[in-house]
Amino acid sequence: MSQPWTAPLATSPVTGEHQVPGSKSITNRAFILAALANSPSILHAPLVSRDTQLMEDALSAMGVRFTHEGADIHVQPGKLHGATVDCGLAGTVMRFVPPVAALADGPVRVDGDKQAYNRPMSTTLDALRSLGVDVKGDSLPFTVSANGVPEGGKVTIDASGSSQFVSGLLLSGARFSQGIQLTHEGGQLPSMPHVEMTVGMLRQAGVRVDSDGTTWTVHPGPIAGREWFIEPDLSNATPFLAAAAVTGGRLTIKNWPANTTQPGDAIRHILLDMGVMVTQEHNSVTAEGNPAGRLQGIERNMGDIGELTPTVAALCALAETPSRLTGIAHLRGHETDRLQALAANINALGGRVTELDDGLVIEPAELHGGNWPCYADHRMATAGAILGLKVPDIQIEDISTTSKTLPGFARMWETMLHPDQQDLHG
């Protein structure tokens, strides 16, 4: 673990323009579709981070060829074969790769970081079993084997723990001999925008998908190789917009898509509700905090946008009125139990946070400096950085964990605060 990083204190309003790297969610979905395509694909400006490298390495181990040319990655699909795969802590790798492994000619063993052993996996693995795939194990590590192309067909799952269970099965479904008809039964399906992203990308690759919101039918057929233009990661942009909000500054994120399925787009409306001026123009979004950086608390169901919770919780901890964030029980199964971690960390700094079964109540309190554990969770690290803009001497234990989705975050954050010292870029 690296030395603690003292989160920089903002001594003046944050201003300027910023550009964040590509979306992890789009990059890893494009990798899967390119790996299963019937012809080569090109990913333009994909994210290069630990999570995307783990996905590339996993698919490469199974026989897919990747060539990096400048900011682009060329993907040449190949005959899939048995392999050993490391998924690290990446949910997209551990949930998206097993259905691909079911198409391989040979067993695929999937392992990962020890901390990932507690992440829910049985929904995906039981679904594969019901589709005729041999799976040994119910959590990491596990082995997936299939004798020929899986038949596919109908399968019912409870995906209330993660939308990745749905997306992972849908992404490979067209390559199963009967396709897949997947029905979700159970509690609220979280992060629906991510499922919509999956369906949209499948259709862009020429796959026929029918959906009514709880059942998705992926018809069998080829997946087309194509060019994928990767949007910037809007969830990774949220801490930078939050910086403008809490410092009374004005910051523009460049290349913000006019239309997107990314959950991060919801930050525009959240900031407006908290008293921040937000404007969207062609190819950009700008957040402008009021001169004192004052924020109002909010009440919001975050079920569809759970990944924004650490950013929003940090903002709420600095707000003048109480907040209530609900619909996010599934965050207990992420890199860490994010609800417990946020409550413990903020309370250790003098905050007043109460855990609910499915969320957090955050009341105004005077915060002070202290230790901020990250629990190997990149979004916990960025939440601590937001608080550190206003609260002196917050020591973030492992800022390098941000390399999971945003390599170089610490440098980008420090440059945002001191743009005169080096160019601001992502």
mmCIF file with all atom_site columns, C-alpha atoms in Angstrom, residues 119-317:
data_model
loop_
_atom_site.group_PDB
_atom_site.id
_atom_site.type_symbol
_atom_site.label_atom_id
_atom_site.label_alt_id
_atom_site.label_comp_id
_atom_site.label_asym_id
_atom_site.label_entity_id
_atom_site.label_seq_id
_atom_site.pdbx_PDB_ins_code
_atom_site.Cartn_x
_atom_site.Cartn_y
_atom_site.Cartn_z
_atom_site.occupancy
_atom_site.B_iso_or_equiv
_atom_site.pdbx_formal_charge
_atom_site.auth_seq_id
_atom_site.auth_comp_id
_atom_site.auth_asym_id
_atom_site.auth_atom_id
_atom_site.pdbx_PDB_model_num
ATOM 1   C CA . ARG A 1 119 ? -18.422 -10.528 -4.091  1.00 0.00 ? 119 ARG A CA 1
ATOM 2   C CA . PRO A 1 120 ? -21.708 -12.177 -5.180  1.00 0.00 ? 120 PRO A CA 1
ATOM 3   C CA . MET A 1 121 ? -21.264 -14.528 -8.161  1.00 0.00 ? 121 MET A CA 1
ATOM 4   C CA . SER A 1 122 ? -23.772 -17.354 -7.711  1.00 0.00 ? 122 SER A CA 1
ATOM 5   C CA . THR A 1 123 ? -26.452 -15.591 -9.795  1.00 0.00 ? 123 THR A CA 1
ATOM 6   C CA . THR A 1 124 ? -24.274 -15.735 -12.910 1.00 0.00 ? 124 THR A CA 1
ATOM 7   C CA . LEU A 1 125 ? -22.899 -19.197 -12.223 1.00 0.00 ? 125 LEU A CA 1
ATOM 8   C CA . ASP A 1 126 ? -26.300 -20.765 -11.449 1.00 0.00 ? 126 ASP A CA 1
ATOM 9   C CA . ALA A 1 127 ? -27.722 -19.170 -14.617 1.00 0.00 ? 127 ALA A CA 1
ATOM 10  C CA . LEU A 1 128 ? -24.959 -20.767 -16.687 1.00 0.00 ? 128 LEU A CA 1
ATOM 11  C CA . ARG A 1 129 ? -25.645 -24.133 -15.070 1.00 0.00 ? 129 ARG A CA 1
ATOM 12  C CA . SER A 1 130 ? -29.323 -23.856 -16.001 1.00 0.00 ? 130 SER A CA 1
ATOM 13  C CA . LEU A 1 131 ? -28.231 -23.133 -19.591 1.00 0.00 ? 131 LEU A CA 1
ATOM 14  C CA . GLY A 1 132 ? -26.267 -26.369 -19.764 1.00 0.00 ? 132 GLY A CA 1
ATOM 15  C CA . VAL A 1 133 ? -22.786 -25.148 -18.805 1.00 0.00 ? 133 VAL A CA 1
ATOM 16  C CA . ASP A 1 134 ? -20.603 -27.034 -16.332 1.00 0.00 ? 134 ASP A CA 1
ATOM 17  C CA . VAL A 1 135 ? -19.489 -24.733 -13.505 1.00 0.00 ? 135 VAL A CA 1
ATOM 18  C CA . LYS A 1 136 ? -17.389 -25.764 -10.542 1.00 0.00 ? 136 LYS A CA 1
ATOM 19  C CA . GLY A 1 137 ? -17.642 -23.356 -7.603  1.00 0.00 ? 137 GLY A CA 1
ATOM 20  C CA . ASP A 1 138 ? -20.136 -20.746 -6.431  1.00 0.00 ? 138 ASP A CA 1
ATOM 21  C CA . SER A 1 139 ? -17.767 -17.831 -5.922  1.00 0.00 ? 139 SER A CA 1
ATOM 22  C CA . LEU A 1 140 ? -14.222 -16.946 -6.867  1.00 0.00 ? 140 LEU A CA 1
ATOM 23  C CA . PRO A 1 141 ? -12.256 -18.966 -7.787  1.00 0.00 ? 141 PRO A CA 1
ATOM 24  C CA . PHE A 1 142 ? -14.454 -21.040 -10.133 1.00 0.00 ? 142 PHE A CA 1
ATOM 25  C CA . THR A 1 143 ? -14.105 -22.962 -13.399 1.00 0.00 ? 143 THR A CA 1
ATOM 26  C CA . VAL A 1 144 ? -16.412 -22.791 -16.423 1.00 0.00 ? 144 VAL A CA 1
ATOM 27  C CA . SER A 1 145 ? -16.496 -25.620 -18.994 1.00 0.00 ? 145 SER A CA 1
ATOM 28  C CA . ALA A 1 146 ? -18.809 -26.374 -21.900 1.00 0.00 ? 146 ALA A CA 1
ATOM 29  C CA . ASN A 1 147 ? -18.971 -29.248 -24.374 1.00 0.00 ? 147 ASN A CA 1
ATOM 30  C CA . GLY A 1 148 ? -19.568 -27.343 -27.571 1.00 0.00 ? 148 GLY A CA 1
ATOM 31  C CA . VAL A 1 149 ? -21.696 -24.227 -27.955 1.00 0.00 ? 149 VAL A CA 1
ATOM 32  C CA . PRO A 1 150 ? -24.204 -23.916 -25.075 1.00 0.00 ? 150 PRO A CA 1
ATOM 33  C CA . GLU A 1 151 ? -27.805 -24.328 -26.095 1.00 0.00 ? 151 GLU A CA 1
ATOM 34  C CA . GLY A 1 152 ? -29.040 -21.280 -24.213 1.00 0.00 ? 152 GLY A CA 1
ATOM 35  C CA . GLY A 1 153 ? -32.763 -20.663 -23.959 1.00 0.00 ? 153 GLY A CA 1
ATOM 36  C CA . LYS A 1 154 ? -34.847 -19.440 -21.037 1.00 0.00 ? 154 LYS A CA 1
ATOM 37  C CA . VAL A 1 155 ? -33.351 -18.545 -17.682 1.00 0.00 ? 155 VAL A CA 1
ATOM 38  C CA . THR A 1 156 ? -34.751 -16.701 -14.651 1.00 0.00 ? 156 THR A CA 1
ATOM 39  C CA . ILE A 1 157 ? -32.501 -14.913 -12.166 1.00 0.00 ? 157 ILE A CA 1
ATOM 40  C CA . ASP A 1 158 ? -32.711 -12.502 -9.243  1.00 0.00 ? 158 ASP A CA 1
ATOM 41  C CA . ALA A 1 159 ? -30.426 -9.658  -10.317 1.00 0.00 ? 159 ALA A CA 1
ATOM 42  C CA . SER A 1 160 ? -31.334 -7.309  -7.459  1.00 0.00 ? 160 SER A CA 1
ATOM 43  C CA . GLY A 1 161 ? -27.724 -7.562  -6.260  1.00 0.00 ? 161 GLY A CA 1
ATOM 44  C CA . SER A 1 162 ? -26.214 -6.166  -9.464  1.00 0.00 ? 162 SER A CA 1
ATOM 45  C CA . SER A 1 163 ? -27.305 -5.264  -12.991 1.00 0.00 ? 163 SER A CA 1
ATOM 46  C CA . GLN A 1 164 ? -24.007 -6.830  -14.135 1.00 0.00 ? 164 GLN A CA 1
ATOM 47  C CA . PHE A 1 165 ? -25.650 -10.262 -13.808 1.00 0.00 ? 165 PHE A CA 1
ATOM 48  C CA . VAL A 1 166 ? -28.081 -9.246  -16.554 1.00 0.00 ? 166 VAL A CA 1
ATOM 49  C CA . SER A 1 167 ? -25.548 -7.498  -18.781 1.00 0.00 ? 167 SER A CA 1
ATOM 50  C CA . GLY A 1 168 ? -23.017 -10.326 -18.605 1.00 0.00 ? 168 GLY A CA 1
ATOM 51  C CA . LEU A 1 169 ? -25.512 -12.917 -19.858 1.00 0.00 ? 169 LEU A CA 1
ATOM 52  C CA . LEU A 1 170 ? -26.961 -10.637 -22.530 1.00 0.00 ? 170 LEU A CA 1
ATOM 53  C CA . LEU A 1 171 ? -23.581 -9.710  -24.025 1.00 0.00 ? 171 LEU A CA 1
ATOM 54  C CA . SER A 1 172 ? -22.763 -13.316 -24.977 1.00 0.00 ? 172 SER A CA 1
ATOM 55  C CA . GLY A 1 173 ? -26.340 -14.470 -25.563 1.00 0.00 ? 173 GLY A CA 1
ATOM 56  C CA . ALA A 1 174 ? -26.365 -14.160 -29.348 1.00 0.00 ? 174 ALA A CA 1
ATOM 57  C CA . ARG A 1 175 ? -23.562 -16.741 -29.595 1.00 0.00 ? 175 ARG A CA 1
ATOM 58  C CA . PHE A 1 176 ? -25.557 -19.407 -27.723 1.00 0.00 ? 176 PHE A CA 1
ATOM 59  C CA . SER A 1 177 ? -27.324 -21.708 -30.183 1.00 0.00 ? 177 SER A CA 1
ATOM 60  C CA . GLN A 1 178 ? -30.836 -20.656 -29.075 1.00 0.00 ? 178 GLN A CA 1
ATOM 61  C CA . GLY A 1 179 ? -29.890 -17.218 -27.841 1.00 0.00 ? 179 GLY A CA 1
ATOM 62  C CA . ILE A 1 180 ? -31.056 -16.269 -24.357 1.00 0.00 ? 180 ILE A CA 1
ATOM 63  C CA . GLN A 1 181 ? -34.405 -15.269 -22.894 1.00 0.00 ? 181 GLN A CA 1
ATOM 64  C CA . LEU A 1 182 ? -33.522 -13.779 -19.513 1.00 0.00 ? 182 LEU A CA 1
ATOM 65  C CA . THR A 1 183 ? -36.140 -12.850 -16.911 1.00 0.00 ? 183 THR A CA 1
ATOM 66  C CA . HIS A 1 184 ? -35.420 -10.938 -13.717 1.00 0.00 ? 184 HIS A CA 1
ATOM 67  C CA . GLU A 1 185 ? -37.538 -11.873 -10.708 1.00 0.00 ? 185 GLU A CA 1
ATOM 68  C CA . GLY A 1 186 ? -36.883 -10.401 -7.273  1.00 0.00 ? 186 GLY A CA 1
ATOM 69  C CA . GLY A 1 187 ? -36.241 -7.007  -5.761  1.00 0.00 ? 187 GLY A CA 1
ATOM 70  C CA . GLN A 1 188 ? -35.629 -3.778  -7.638  1.00 0.00 ? 188 GLN A CA 1
ATOM 71  C CA . LEU A 1 189 ? -33.104 -4.194  -10.432 1.00 0.00 ? 189 LEU A CA 1
ATOM 72  C CA . PRO A 1 190 ? -30.408 -1.596  -9.722  1.00 0.00 ? 190 PRO A CA 1
ATOM 73  C CA . SER A 1 191 ? -28.543 0.501   -12.282 1.00 0.00 ? 191 SER A CA 1
ATOM 74  C CA . MET A 1 192 ? -31.016 0.064   -15.141 1.00 0.00 ? 192 MET A CA 1
ATOM 75  C CA . PRO A 1 193 ? -29.076 2.587   -17.269 1.00 0.00 ? 193 PRO A CA 1
ATOM 76  C CA . HIS A 1 194 ? -26.254 0.040   -17.426 1.00 0.00 ? 194 HIS A CA 1
ATOM 77  C CA . VAL A 1 195 ? -28.638 -2.613  -18.770 1.00 0.00 ? 195 VAL A CA 1
ATOM 78  C CA . GLU A 1 196 ? -29.922 -0.089  -21.310 1.00 0.00 ? 196 GLU A CA 1
ATOM 79  C CA . MET A 1 197 ? -26.292 0.576   -22.272 1.00 0.00 ? 197 MET A CA 1
ATOM 80  C CA . THR A 1 198 ? -25.781 -3.159  -22.845 1.00 0.00 ? 198 THR A CA 1
ATOM 81  C CA . VAL A 1 199 ? -28.917 -3.501  -24.965 1.00 0.00 ? 199 VAL A CA 1
ATOM 82  C CA . GLY A 1 200 ? -28.026 -0.412  -26.988 1.00 0.00 ? 200 GLY A CA 1
ATOM 83  C CA . MET A 1 201 ? -24.515 -1.666  -27.715 1.00 0.00 ? 201 MET A CA 1
ATOM 84  C CA . LEU A 1 202 ? -25.793 -5.121  -28.702 1.00 0.00 ? 202 LEU A CA 1
ATOM 85  C CA . ARG A 1 203 ? -28.142 -3.493  -31.190 1.00 0.00 ? 203 ARG A CA 1
ATOM 86  C CA . GLN A 1 204 ? -25.291 -1.365  -32.542 1.00 0.00 ? 204 GLN A CA 1
ATOM 87  C CA . ALA A 1 205 ? -23.436 -4.633  -33.192 1.00 0.00 ? 205 ALA A CA 1
ATOM 88  C CA . GLY A 1 206 ? -26.376 -5.955  -35.217 1.00 0.00 ? 206 GLY A CA 1
ATOM 89  C CA . VAL A 1 207 ? -27.873 -8.195  -32.525 1.00 0.00 ? 207 VAL A CA 1
ATOM 90  C CA . ARG A 1 208 ? -31.662 -8.398  -32.253 1.00 0.00 ? 208 ARG A CA 1
ATOM 91  C CA . VAL A 1 209 ? -32.787 -7.754  -28.671 1.00 0.00 ? 209 VAL A CA 1
ATOM 92  C CA . ASP A 1 210 ? -36.361 -7.552  -27.363 1.00 0.00 ? 210 ASP A CA 1
ATOM 93  C CA . SER A 1 211 ? -37.062 -6.115  -23.917 1.00 0.00 ? 211 SER A CA 1
ATOM 94  C CA . ASP A 1 212 ? -39.996 -5.248  -21.699 1.00 0.00 ? 212 ASP A CA 1
ATOM 95  C CA . GLY A 1 213 ? -38.014 -4.106  -18.656 1.00 0.00 ? 213 GLY A CA 1
ATOM 96  C CA . THR A 1 214 ? -37.964 -7.434  -16.785 1.00 0.00 ? 214 THR A CA 1
ATOM 97  C CA . THR A 1 215 ? -37.415 -9.907  -19.640 1.00 0.00 ? 215 THR A CA 1
ATOM 98  C CA . TRP A 1 216 ? -34.764 -9.604  -22.327 1.00 0.00 ? 216 TRP A CA 1
ATOM 99  C CA . THR A 1 217 ? -34.584 -11.835 -25.390 1.00 0.00 ? 217 THR A CA 1
ATOM 100 C CA . VAL A 1 218 ? -31.297 -11.923 -27.255 1.00 0.00 ? 218 VAL A CA 1
ATOM 101 C CA . HIS A 1 219 ? -31.858 -13.703 -30.552 1.00 0.00 ? 219 HIS A CA 1
ATOM 102 C CA . PRO A 1 220 ? -29.127 -16.015 -31.843 1.00 0.00 ? 220 PRO A CA 1
ATOM 103 C CA . GLY A 1 221 ? -26.963 -14.759 -34.658 1.00 0.00 ? 221 GLY A CA 1
ATOM 104 C CA . PRO A 1 222 ? -23.690 -13.081 -35.518 1.00 0.00 ? 222 PRO A CA 1
ATOM 105 C CA . ILE A 1 223 ? -22.189 -10.139 -33.664 1.00 0.00 ? 223 ILE A CA 1
ATOM 106 C CA . ALA A 1 224 ? -20.755 -7.609  -36.083 1.00 0.00 ? 224 ALA A CA 1
ATOM 107 C CA . GLY A 1 225 ? -17.264 -6.229  -35.836 1.00 0.00 ? 225 GLY A CA 1
ATOM 108 C CA . ARG A 1 226 ? -17.351 -2.440  -35.942 1.00 0.00 ? 226 ARG A CA 1
ATOM 109 C CA . GLU A 1 227 ? -15.775 0.800   -34.800 1.00 0.00 ? 227 GLU A CA 1
ATOM 110 C CA . TRP A 1 228 ? -16.591 1.740   -31.222 1.00 0.00 ? 228 TRP A CA 1
ATOM 111 C CA . PHE A 1 229 ? -16.227 5.381   -30.237 1.00 0.00 ? 229 PHE A CA 1
ATOM 112 C CA . ILE A 1 230 ? -15.838 5.400   -26.455 1.00 0.00 ? 230 ILE A CA 1
ATOM 113 C CA . GLU A 1 231 ? -17.554 8.214   -24.523 1.00 0.00 ? 231 GLU A CA 1
ATOM 114 C CA . PRO A 1 232 ? -15.725 9.875   -21.613 1.00 0.00 ? 232 PRO A CA 1
ATOM 115 C CA . ASP A 1 233 ? -16.514 8.277   -18.256 1.00 0.00 ? 233 ASP A CA 1
ATOM 116 C CA . LEU A 1 234 ? -19.180 10.534  -16.760 1.00 0.00 ? 234 LEU A CA 1
ATOM 117 C CA . SER A 1 235 ? -19.051 8.867   -13.334 1.00 0.00 ? 235 SER A CA 1
ATOM 118 C CA . ASN A 1 236 ? -15.351 9.684   -13.185 1.00 0.00 ? 236 ASN A CA 1
ATOM 119 C CA . ALA A 1 237 ? -16.219 13.255  -14.149 1.00 0.00 ? 237 ALA A CA 1
ATOM 120 C CA . THR A 1 238 ? -18.502 13.703  -11.124 1.00 0.00 ? 238 THR A CA 1
ATOM 121 C CA . PRO A 1 239 ? -15.774 14.409  -8.530  1.00 0.00 ? 239 PRO A CA 1
ATOM 122 C CA . PHE A 1 240 ? -14.473 17.262  -10.680 1.00 0.00 ? 240 PHE A CA 1
ATOM 123 C CA . LEU A 1 241 ? -17.925 18.833  -11.029 1.00 0.00 ? 241 LEU A CA 1
ATOM 124 C CA . ALA A 1 242 ? -18.345 18.344  -7.282  1.00 0.00 ? 242 ALA A CA 1
ATOM 125 C CA . ALA A 1 243 ? -15.115 20.290  -6.760  1.00 0.00 ? 243 ALA A CA 1
ATOM 126 C CA . ALA A 1 244 ? -16.646 23.315  -8.460  1.00 0.00 ? 244 ALA A CA 1
ATOM 127 C CA . ALA A 1 245 ? -19.772 22.928  -6.341  1.00 0.00 ? 245 ALA A CA 1
ATOM 128 C CA . VAL A 1 246 ? -18.041 22.827  -2.946  1.00 0.00 ? 246 VAL A CA 1
ATOM 129 C CA . THR A 1 247 ? -15.490 25.570  -3.694  1.00 0.00 ? 247 THR A CA 1
ATOM 130 C CA . GLY A 1 248 ? -17.865 28.023  -5.358  1.00 0.00 ? 248 GLY A CA 1
ATOM 131 C CA . GLY A 1 249 ? -15.938 27.555  -8.582  1.00 0.00 ? 249 GLY A CA 1
ATOM 132 C CA . ARG A 1 250 ? -16.768 27.001  -12.225 1.00 0.00 ? 250 ARG A CA 1
ATOM 133 C CA . LEU A 1 251 ? -15.544 23.915  -14.052 1.00 0.00 ? 251 LEU A CA 1
ATOM 134 C CA . THR A 1 252 ? -16.337 22.564  -17.516 1.00 0.00 ? 252 THR A CA 1
ATOM 135 C CA . ILE A 1 253 ? -16.114 18.916  -18.532 1.00 0.00 ? 253 ILE A CA 1
ATOM 136 C CA . LYS A 1 254 ? -15.331 18.659  -22.227 1.00 0.00 ? 254 LYS A CA 1
ATOM 137 C CA . ASN A 1 255 ? -16.769 16.106  -24.692 1.00 0.00 ? 255 ASN A CA 1
ATOM 138 C CA . TRP A 1 256 ? -19.872 15.417  -22.588 1.00 0.00 ? 256 TRP A CA 1
ATOM 139 C CA . PRO A 1 257 ? -22.249 13.449  -24.876 1.00 0.00 ? 257 PRO A CA 1
ATOM 140 C CA . ALA A 1 258 ? -25.581 15.069  -25.710 1.00 0.00 ? 258 ALA A CA 1
ATOM 141 C CA . ASN A 1 259 ? -27.323 11.695  -25.370 1.00 0.00 ? 259 ASN A CA 1
ATOM 142 C CA . THR A 1 260 ? -26.007 8.849   -23.257 1.00 0.00 ? 260 THR A CA 1
ATOM 143 C CA . THR A 1 261 ? -27.026 5.816   -21.214 1.00 0.00 ? 261 THR A CA 1
ATOM 144 C CA . GLN A 1 262 ? -24.266 6.433   -18.658 1.00 0.00 ? 262 GLN A CA 1
ATOM 145 C CA . PRO A 1 263 ? -25.589 6.801   -15.083 1.00 0.00 ? 263 PRO A CA 1
ATOM 146 C CA . GLY A 1 264 ? -23.069 9.596   -14.509 1.00 0.00 ? 264 GLY A CA 1
ATOM 147 C CA . ASP A 1 265 ? -25.208 11.944  -16.587 1.00 0.00 ? 265 ASP A CA 1
ATOM 148 C CA . ALA A 1 266 ? -27.592 12.176  -13.610 1.00 0.00 ? 266 ALA A CA 1
ATOM 149 C CA . ILE A 1 267 ? -25.074 14.311  -11.692 1.00 0.00 ? 267 ILE A CA 1
ATOM 150 C CA . ARG A 1 268 ? -26.345 17.343  -13.640 1.00 0.00 ? 268 ARG A CA 1
ATOM 151 C CA . HIS A 1 269 ? -29.777 17.105  -12.006 1.00 0.00 ? 269 HIS A CA 1
ATOM 152 C CA . ILE A 1 270 ? -28.410 16.211  -8.575  1.00 0.00 ? 270 ILE A CA 1
ATOM 153 C CA . LEU A 1 271 ? -26.186 19.288  -8.525  1.00 0.00 ? 271 LEU A CA 1
ATOM 154 C CA . LEU A 1 272 ? -29.095 21.481  -9.628  1.00 0.00 ? 272 LEU A CA 1
ATOM 155 C CA . ASP A 1 273 ? -31.172 20.128  -6.739  1.00 0.00 ? 273 ASP A CA 1
ATOM 156 C CA . MET A 1 274 ? -28.322 20.970  -4.351  1.00 0.00 ? 274 MET A CA 1
ATOM 157 C CA . GLY A 1 275 ? -28.200 24.599  -5.487  1.00 0.00 ? 275 GLY A CA 1
ATOM 158 C CA . VAL A 1 276 ? -25.458 24.435  -8.118  1.00 0.00 ? 276 VAL A CA 1
ATOM 159 C CA . MET A 1 277 ? -25.867 26.077  -11.516 1.00 0.00 ? 277 MET A CA 1
ATOM 160 C CA . VAL A 1 278 ? -25.381 23.488  -14.267 1.00 0.00 ? 278 VAL A CA 1
ATOM 161 C CA . THR A 1 279 ? -25.426 24.228  -17.970 1.00 0.00 ? 279 THR A CA 1
ATOM 162 C CA . GLN A 1 280 ? -25.090 21.838  -20.883 1.00 0.00 ? 280 GLN A CA 1
ATOM 163 C CA . GLU A 1 281 ? -23.904 23.118  -24.207 1.00 0.00 ? 281 GLU A CA 1
ATOM 164 C CA . HIS A 1 282 ? -22.755 21.356  -27.330 1.00 0.00 ? 282 HIS A CA 1
ATOM 165 C CA . ASN A 1 283 ? -20.067 18.898  -26.242 1.00 0.00 ? 283 ASN A CA 1
ATOM 166 C CA . SER A 1 284 ? -19.662 20.150  -22.661 1.00 0.00 ? 284 SER A CA 1
ATOM 167 C CA . VAL A 1 285 ? -21.225 20.467  -19.201 1.00 0.00 ? 285 VAL A CA 1
ATOM 168 C CA . THR A 1 286 ? -20.356 23.259  -16.748 1.00 0.00 ? 286 THR A CA 1
ATOM 169 C CA . ALA A 1 287 ? -21.013 23.337  -13.000 1.00 0.00 ? 287 ALA A CA 1
ATOM 170 C CA . GLU A 1 288 ? -20.878 26.668  -11.150 1.00 0.00 ? 288 GLU A CA 1
ATOM 171 C CA . GLY A 1 289 ? -21.192 26.697  -7.380  1.00 0.00 ? 289 GLY A CA 1
ATOM 172 C CA . ASN A 1 290 ? -22.478 29.700  -5.474  1.00 0.00 ? 290 ASN A CA 1
ATOM 173 C CA . PRO A 1 291 ? -19.685 31.973  -4.206  1.00 0.00 ? 291 PRO A CA 1
ATOM 174 C CA . ALA A 1 292 ? -19.643 30.457  -0.707  1.00 0.00 ? 292 ALA A CA 1
ATOM 175 C CA . GLY A 1 293 ? -19.848 26.879  -1.978  1.00 0.00 ? 293 GLY A CA 1
ATOM 176 C CA . ARG A 1 294 ? -23.086 26.388  -0.031  1.00 0.00 ? 294 ARG A CA 1
ATOM 177 C CA . LEU A 1 295 ? -25.071 23.231  -0.763  1.00 0.00 ? 295 LEU A CA 1
ATOM 178 C CA . GLN A 1 296 ? -28.582 22.063  0.076   1.00 0.00 ? 296 GLN A CA 1
ATOM 179 C CA . GLY A 1 297 ? -29.321 18.486  1.137   1.00 0.00 ? 297 GLY A CA 1
ATOM 180 C CA . ILE A 1 298 ? -31.431 16.222  -1.053  1.00 0.00 ? 298 ILE A CA 1
ATOM 181 C CA . GLU A 1 299 ? -33.749 13.241  -0.794  1.00 0.00 ? 299 GLU A CA 1
ATOM 182 C CA . ARG A 1 300 ? -33.220 10.845  -3.673  1.00 0.00 ? 300 ARG A CA 1
ATOM 183 C CA . ASN A 1 301 ? -33.653 7.225   -4.655  1.00 0.00 ? 301 ASN A CA 1
ATOM 184 C CA . MET A 1 302 ? -30.236 6.359   -6.083  1.00 0.00 ? 302 MET A CA 1
ATOM 185 C CA . GLY A 1 303 ? -31.163 2.849   -7.256  1.00 0.00 ? 303 GLY A CA 1
ATOM 186 C CA . ASP A 1 304 ? -30.447 3.501   -10.928 1.00 0.00 ? 304 ASP A CA 1
ATOM 187 C CA . ILE A 1 305 ? -27.301 5.528   -10.258 1.00 0.00 ? 305 ILE A CA 1
ATOM 188 C CA . GLY A 1 306 ? -25.736 3.773   -7.278  1.00 0.00 ? 306 GLY A CA 1
ATOM 189 C CA . GLU A 1 307 ? -22.169 4.294   -8.499  1.00 0.00 ? 307 GLU A CA 1
ATOM 190 C CA . LEU A 1 308 ? -22.623 8.038   -7.914  1.00 0.00 ? 308 LEU A CA 1
ATOM 191 C CA . THR A 1 309 ? -23.369 7.495   -4.219  1.00 0.00 ? 309 THR A CA 1
ATOM 192 C CA . PRO A 1 310 ? -19.827 8.151   -2.893  1.00 0.00 ? 310 PRO A CA 1
ATOM 193 C CA . THR A 1 311 ? -19.626 11.489  -4.750  1.00 0.00 ? 311 THR A CA 1
ATOM 194 C CA . VAL A 1 312 ? -23.141 12.483  -3.697  1.00 0.00 ? 312 VAL A CA 1
ATOM 195 C CA . ALA A 1 313 ? -22.602 11.395  -0.094  1.00 0.00 ? 313 ALA A CA 1
ATOM 196 C CA . ALA A 1 314 ? -19.491 13.560  0.116   1.00 0.00 ? 314 ALA A CA 1
ATOM 197 C CA . LEU A 1 315 ? -21.496 16.528  -1.180  1.00 0.00 ? 315 LEU A CA 1
ATOM 198 C CA . CYS A 1 316 ? -24.290 15.810  1.294   1.00 0.00 ? 316 CYS A CA 1
ATOM 199 C CA . ALA A 1 317 ? -21.802 15.677  4.171   1.00 0.00 ? 317 ALA A CA 1
#
